[in-house]
GROMACS .gro file of N, CA and C in nm:
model
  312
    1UNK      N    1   0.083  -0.117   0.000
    1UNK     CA    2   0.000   0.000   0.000
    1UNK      C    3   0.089   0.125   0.000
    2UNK      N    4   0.060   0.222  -0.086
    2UNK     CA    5   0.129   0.355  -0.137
    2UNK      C    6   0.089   0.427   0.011
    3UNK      N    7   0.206   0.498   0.062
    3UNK     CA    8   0.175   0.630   0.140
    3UNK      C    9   0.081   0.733   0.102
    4UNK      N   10   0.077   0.851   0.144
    4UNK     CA   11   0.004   0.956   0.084
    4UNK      C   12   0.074   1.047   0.103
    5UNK      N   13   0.072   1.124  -0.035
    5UNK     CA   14   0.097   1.276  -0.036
    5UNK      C   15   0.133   1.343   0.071
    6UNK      N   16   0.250   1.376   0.130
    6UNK     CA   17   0.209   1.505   0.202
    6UNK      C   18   0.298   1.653   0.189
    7UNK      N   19   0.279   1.752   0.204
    7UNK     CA   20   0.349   1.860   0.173
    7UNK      C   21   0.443   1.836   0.240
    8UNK      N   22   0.526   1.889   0.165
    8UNK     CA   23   0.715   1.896   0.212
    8UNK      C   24   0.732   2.058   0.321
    9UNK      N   25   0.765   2.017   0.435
    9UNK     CA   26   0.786   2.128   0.510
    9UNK      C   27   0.867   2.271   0.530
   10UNK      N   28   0.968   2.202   0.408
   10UNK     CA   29   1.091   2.341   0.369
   10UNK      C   30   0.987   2.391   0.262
   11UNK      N   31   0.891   2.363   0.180
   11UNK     CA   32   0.854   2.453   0.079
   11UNK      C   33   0.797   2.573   0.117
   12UNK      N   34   0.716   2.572   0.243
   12UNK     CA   35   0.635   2.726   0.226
   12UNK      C   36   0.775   2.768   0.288
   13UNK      N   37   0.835   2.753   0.403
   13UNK     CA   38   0.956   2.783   0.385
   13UNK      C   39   1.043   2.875   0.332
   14UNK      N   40   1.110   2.787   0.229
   14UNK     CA   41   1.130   2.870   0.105
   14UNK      C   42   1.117   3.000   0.025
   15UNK      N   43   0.953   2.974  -0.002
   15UNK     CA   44   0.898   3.062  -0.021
   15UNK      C   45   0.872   3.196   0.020
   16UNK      N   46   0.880   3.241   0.164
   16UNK     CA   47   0.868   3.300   0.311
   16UNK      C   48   1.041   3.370   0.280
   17UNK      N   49   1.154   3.283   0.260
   17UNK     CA   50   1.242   3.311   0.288
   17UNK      C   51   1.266   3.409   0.152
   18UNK      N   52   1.269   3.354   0.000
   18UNK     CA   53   1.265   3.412  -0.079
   18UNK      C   54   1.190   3.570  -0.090
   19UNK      N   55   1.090   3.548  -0.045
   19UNK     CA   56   0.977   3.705  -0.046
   19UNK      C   57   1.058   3.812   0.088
   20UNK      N   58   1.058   3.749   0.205
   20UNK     CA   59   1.201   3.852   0.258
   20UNK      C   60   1.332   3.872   0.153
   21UNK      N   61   1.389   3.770   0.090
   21UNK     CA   62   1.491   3.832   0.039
   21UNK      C   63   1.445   3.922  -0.070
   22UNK      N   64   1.343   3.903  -0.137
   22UNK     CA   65   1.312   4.010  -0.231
   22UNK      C   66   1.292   4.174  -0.197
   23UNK      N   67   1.238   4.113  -0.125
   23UNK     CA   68   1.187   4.253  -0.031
   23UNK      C   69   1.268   4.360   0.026
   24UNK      N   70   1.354   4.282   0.102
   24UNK     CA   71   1.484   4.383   0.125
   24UNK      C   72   1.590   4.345   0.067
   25UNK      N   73   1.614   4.323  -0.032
   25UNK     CA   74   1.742   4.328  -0.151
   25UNK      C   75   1.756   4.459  -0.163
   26UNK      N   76   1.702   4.591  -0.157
   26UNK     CA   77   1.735   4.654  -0.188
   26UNK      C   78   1.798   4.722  -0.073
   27UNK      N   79   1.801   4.680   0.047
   27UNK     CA   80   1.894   4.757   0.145
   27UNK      C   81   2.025   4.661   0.138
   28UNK      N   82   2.047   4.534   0.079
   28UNK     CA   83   2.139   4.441   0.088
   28UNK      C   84   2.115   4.357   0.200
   29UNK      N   85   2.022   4.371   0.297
   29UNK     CA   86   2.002   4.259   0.349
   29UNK      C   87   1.896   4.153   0.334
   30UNK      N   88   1.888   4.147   0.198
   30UNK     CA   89   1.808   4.046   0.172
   30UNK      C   90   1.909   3.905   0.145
   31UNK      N   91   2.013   3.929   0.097
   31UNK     CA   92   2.122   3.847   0.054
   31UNK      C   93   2.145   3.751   0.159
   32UNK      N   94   2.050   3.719   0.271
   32UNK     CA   95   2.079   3.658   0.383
   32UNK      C   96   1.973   3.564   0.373
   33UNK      N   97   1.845   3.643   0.360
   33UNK     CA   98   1.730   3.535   0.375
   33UNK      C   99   1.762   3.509   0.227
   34UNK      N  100   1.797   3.479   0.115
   34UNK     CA  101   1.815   3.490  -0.048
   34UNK      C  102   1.903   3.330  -0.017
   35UNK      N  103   2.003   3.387   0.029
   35UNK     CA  104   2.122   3.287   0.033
   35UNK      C  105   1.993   3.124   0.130
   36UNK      N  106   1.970   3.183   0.217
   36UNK     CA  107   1.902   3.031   0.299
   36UNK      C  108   1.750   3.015   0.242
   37UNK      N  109   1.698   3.101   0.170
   37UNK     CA  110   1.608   3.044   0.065
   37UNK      C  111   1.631   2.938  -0.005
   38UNK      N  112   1.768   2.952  -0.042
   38UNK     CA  113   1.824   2.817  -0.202
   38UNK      C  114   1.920   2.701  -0.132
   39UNK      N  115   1.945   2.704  -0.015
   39UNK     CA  116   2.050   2.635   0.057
   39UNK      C  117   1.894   2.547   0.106
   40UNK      N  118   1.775   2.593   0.165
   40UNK     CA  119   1.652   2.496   0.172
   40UNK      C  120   1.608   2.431   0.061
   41UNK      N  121   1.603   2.559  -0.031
   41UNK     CA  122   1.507   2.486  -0.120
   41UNK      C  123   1.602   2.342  -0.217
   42UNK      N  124   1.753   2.364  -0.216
   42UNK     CA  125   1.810   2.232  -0.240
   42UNK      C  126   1.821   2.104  -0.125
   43UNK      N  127   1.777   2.121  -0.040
   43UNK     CA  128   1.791   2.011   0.083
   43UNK      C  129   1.658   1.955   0.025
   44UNK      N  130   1.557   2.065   0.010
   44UNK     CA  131   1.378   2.005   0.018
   44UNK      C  132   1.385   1.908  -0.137
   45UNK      N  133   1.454   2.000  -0.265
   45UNK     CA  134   1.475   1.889  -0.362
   45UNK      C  135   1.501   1.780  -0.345
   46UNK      N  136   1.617   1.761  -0.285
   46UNK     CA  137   1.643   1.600  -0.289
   46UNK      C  138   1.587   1.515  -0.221
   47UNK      N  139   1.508   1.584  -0.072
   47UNK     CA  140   1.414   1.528   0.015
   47UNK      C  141   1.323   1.490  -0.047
   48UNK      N  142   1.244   1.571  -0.181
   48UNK     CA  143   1.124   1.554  -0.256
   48UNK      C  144   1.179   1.389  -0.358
   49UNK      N  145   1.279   1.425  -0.400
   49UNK     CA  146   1.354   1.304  -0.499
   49UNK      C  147   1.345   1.201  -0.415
   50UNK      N  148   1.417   1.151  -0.322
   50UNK     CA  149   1.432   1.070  -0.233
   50UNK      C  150   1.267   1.012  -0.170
   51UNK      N  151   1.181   1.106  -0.167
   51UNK     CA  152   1.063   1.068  -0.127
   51UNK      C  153   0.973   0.962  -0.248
   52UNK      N  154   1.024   1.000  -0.413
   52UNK     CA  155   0.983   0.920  -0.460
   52UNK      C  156   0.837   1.000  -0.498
   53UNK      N  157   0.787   1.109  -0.514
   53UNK     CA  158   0.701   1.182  -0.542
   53UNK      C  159   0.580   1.203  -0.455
   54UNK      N  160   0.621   1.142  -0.316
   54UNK     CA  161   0.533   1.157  -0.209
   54UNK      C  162   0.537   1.282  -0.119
   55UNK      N  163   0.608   1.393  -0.186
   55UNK     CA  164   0.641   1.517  -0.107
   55UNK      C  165   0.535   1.610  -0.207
   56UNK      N  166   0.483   1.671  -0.192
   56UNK     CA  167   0.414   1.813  -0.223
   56UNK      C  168   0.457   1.936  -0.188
   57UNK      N  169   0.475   1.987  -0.321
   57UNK     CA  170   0.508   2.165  -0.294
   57UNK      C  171   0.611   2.229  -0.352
   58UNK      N  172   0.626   2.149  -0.472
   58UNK     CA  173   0.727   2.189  -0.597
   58UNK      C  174   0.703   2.322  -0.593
   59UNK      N  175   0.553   2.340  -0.669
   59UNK     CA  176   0.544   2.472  -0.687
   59UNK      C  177   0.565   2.585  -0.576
   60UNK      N  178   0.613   2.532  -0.454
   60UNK     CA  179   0.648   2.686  -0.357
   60UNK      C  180   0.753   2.692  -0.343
   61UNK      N  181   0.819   2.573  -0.395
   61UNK     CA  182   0.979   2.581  -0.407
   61UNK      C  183   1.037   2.642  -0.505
   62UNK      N  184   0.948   2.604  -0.624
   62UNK     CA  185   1.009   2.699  -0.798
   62UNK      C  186   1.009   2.809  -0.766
   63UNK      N  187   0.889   2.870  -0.699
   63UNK     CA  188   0.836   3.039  -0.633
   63UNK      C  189   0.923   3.095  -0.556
   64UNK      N  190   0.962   3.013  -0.467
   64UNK     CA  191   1.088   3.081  -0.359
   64UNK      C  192   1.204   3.080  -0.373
   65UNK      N  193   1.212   2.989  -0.490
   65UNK     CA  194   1.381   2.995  -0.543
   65UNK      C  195   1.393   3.101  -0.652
   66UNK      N  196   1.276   3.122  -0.727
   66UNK     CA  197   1.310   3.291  -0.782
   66UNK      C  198   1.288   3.368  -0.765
   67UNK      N  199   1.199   3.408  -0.628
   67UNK     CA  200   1.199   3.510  -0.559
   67UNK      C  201   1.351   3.504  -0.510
   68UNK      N  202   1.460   3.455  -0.442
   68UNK     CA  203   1.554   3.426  -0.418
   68UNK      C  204   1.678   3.486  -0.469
   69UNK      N  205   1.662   3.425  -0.571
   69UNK     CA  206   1.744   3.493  -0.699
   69UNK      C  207   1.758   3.629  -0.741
   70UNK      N  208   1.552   3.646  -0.764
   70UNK     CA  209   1.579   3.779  -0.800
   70UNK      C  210   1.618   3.918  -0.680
   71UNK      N  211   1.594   3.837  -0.593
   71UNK     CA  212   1.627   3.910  -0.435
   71UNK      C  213   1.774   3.925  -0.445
   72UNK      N  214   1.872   3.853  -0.473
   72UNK     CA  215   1.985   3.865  -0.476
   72UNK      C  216   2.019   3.957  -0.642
   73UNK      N  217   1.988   3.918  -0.751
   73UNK     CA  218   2.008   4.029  -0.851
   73UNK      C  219   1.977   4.195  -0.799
   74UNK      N  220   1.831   4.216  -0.684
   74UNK     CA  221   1.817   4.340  -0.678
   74UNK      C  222   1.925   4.383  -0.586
   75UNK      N  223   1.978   4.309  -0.472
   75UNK     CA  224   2.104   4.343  -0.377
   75UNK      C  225   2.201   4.374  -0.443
   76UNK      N  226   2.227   4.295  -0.551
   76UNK     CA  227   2.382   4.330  -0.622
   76UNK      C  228   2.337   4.418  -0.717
   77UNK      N  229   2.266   4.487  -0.781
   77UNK     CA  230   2.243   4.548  -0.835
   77UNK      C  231   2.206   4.718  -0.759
   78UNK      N  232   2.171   4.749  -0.661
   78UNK     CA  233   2.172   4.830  -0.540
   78UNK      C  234   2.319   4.824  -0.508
   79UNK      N  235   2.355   4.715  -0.487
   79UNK     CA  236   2.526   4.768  -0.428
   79UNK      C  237   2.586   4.841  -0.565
   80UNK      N  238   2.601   4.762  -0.711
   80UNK     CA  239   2.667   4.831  -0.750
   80UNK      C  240   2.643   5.024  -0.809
   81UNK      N  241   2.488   5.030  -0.792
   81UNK     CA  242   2.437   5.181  -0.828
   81UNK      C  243   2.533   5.249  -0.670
   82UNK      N  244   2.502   5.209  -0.572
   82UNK     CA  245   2.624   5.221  -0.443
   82UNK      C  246   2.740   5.285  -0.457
   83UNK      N  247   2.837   5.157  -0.538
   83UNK     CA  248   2.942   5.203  -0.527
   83UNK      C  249   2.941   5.341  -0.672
   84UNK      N  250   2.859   5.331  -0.791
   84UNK     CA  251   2.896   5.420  -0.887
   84UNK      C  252   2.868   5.534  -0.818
   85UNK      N  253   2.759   5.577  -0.765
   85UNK     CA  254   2.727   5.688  -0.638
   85UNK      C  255   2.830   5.763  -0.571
   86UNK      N  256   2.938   5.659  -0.511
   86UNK     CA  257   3.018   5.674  -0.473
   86UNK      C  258   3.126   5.732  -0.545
   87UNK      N  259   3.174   5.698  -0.602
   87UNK     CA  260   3.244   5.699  -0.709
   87UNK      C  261   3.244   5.861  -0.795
   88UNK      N  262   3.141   5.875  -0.802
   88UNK     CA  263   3.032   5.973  -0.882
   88UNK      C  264   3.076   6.113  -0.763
   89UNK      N  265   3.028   6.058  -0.700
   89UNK     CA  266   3.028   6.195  -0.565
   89UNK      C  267   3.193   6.199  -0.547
   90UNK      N  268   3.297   6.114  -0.554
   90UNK     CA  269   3.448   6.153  -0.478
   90UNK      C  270   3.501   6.187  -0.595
   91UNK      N  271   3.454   6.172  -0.740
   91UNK     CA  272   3.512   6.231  -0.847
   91UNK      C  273   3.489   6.393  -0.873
   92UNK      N  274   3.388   6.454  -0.794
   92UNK     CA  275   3.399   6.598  -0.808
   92UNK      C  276   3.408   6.651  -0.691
   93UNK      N  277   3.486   6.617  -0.574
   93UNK     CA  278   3.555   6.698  -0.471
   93UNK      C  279   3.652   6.711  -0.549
   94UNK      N  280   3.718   6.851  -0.506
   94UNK     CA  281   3.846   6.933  -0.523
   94UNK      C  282   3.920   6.813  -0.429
   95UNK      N  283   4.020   6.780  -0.486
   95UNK     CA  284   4.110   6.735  -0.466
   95UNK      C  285   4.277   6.801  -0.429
   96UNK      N  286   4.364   6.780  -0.373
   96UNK     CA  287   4.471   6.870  -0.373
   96UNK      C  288   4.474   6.963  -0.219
   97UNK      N  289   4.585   7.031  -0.202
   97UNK     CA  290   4.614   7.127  -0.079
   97UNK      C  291   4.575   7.281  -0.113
   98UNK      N  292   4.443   7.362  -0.057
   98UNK     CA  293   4.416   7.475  -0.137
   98UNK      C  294   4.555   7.573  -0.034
   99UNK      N  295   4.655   7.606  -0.080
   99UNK     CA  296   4.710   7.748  -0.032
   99UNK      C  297   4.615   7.892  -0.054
  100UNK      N  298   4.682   7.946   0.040
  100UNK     CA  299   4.684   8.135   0.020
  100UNK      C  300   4.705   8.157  -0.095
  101UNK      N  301   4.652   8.283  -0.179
  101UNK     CA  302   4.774   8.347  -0.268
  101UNK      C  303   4.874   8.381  -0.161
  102UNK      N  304   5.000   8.387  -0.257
  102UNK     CA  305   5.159   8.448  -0.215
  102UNK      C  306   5.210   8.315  -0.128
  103UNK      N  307   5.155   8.214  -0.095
  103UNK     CA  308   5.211   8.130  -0.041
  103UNK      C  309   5.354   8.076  -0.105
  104UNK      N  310   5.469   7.967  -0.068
  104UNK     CA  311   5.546   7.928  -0.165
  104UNK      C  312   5.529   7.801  -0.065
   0.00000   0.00000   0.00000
């Protein structure tokens, strides 16, 4: 006699973790819940494989692994507008030692 179905417990998970990382990717700390979004949602894969198709909840795993992703594209993408910002702003300070006139 076949088991039954039951939902896999890392998927909503996942999901949860991905939508925080999306969410705040743009302060860079999404790259935290982003990173343990995909570090679950590969444990819950192979848990789902290994189960033999008795796990449920692919679909909140596909969902939270590209929320995930794209949580991490918006972090690195925020850092690097960051550093050009940066960059941007120390390229038009005066640079150099201003003297007096008549100084030597």
């Amino acid at each position: 006699m076949d088991p039954e179905p039951v939902p896999a417990t890392k998927a909503r998970a996942v999901f949860a973790l991905g939508l925080v990382g999306l969410l705040t990717g743009v302060f860079l700390g999404g790259v935290i819940p982003a990173t343990l979004a995909l570090v679950l949602a590969r444990q819950s894969h192979r848990e789902a494989y290994a189960a033999g198709g008795y796990l449920t909840g692919s679909v909140w795993l596909r969902r939270g692994r590209r929320l995930a992703w794209t949580g991490l594209v918006v972090a690195l993408t925020s850092l690097v507008v960051a550093v050009i910002a940066g960059l941007l702003h120390l390229a038009t300070v005066p640079g150099g030692q201003d003297f007096a006139p008549g100084t030597d």
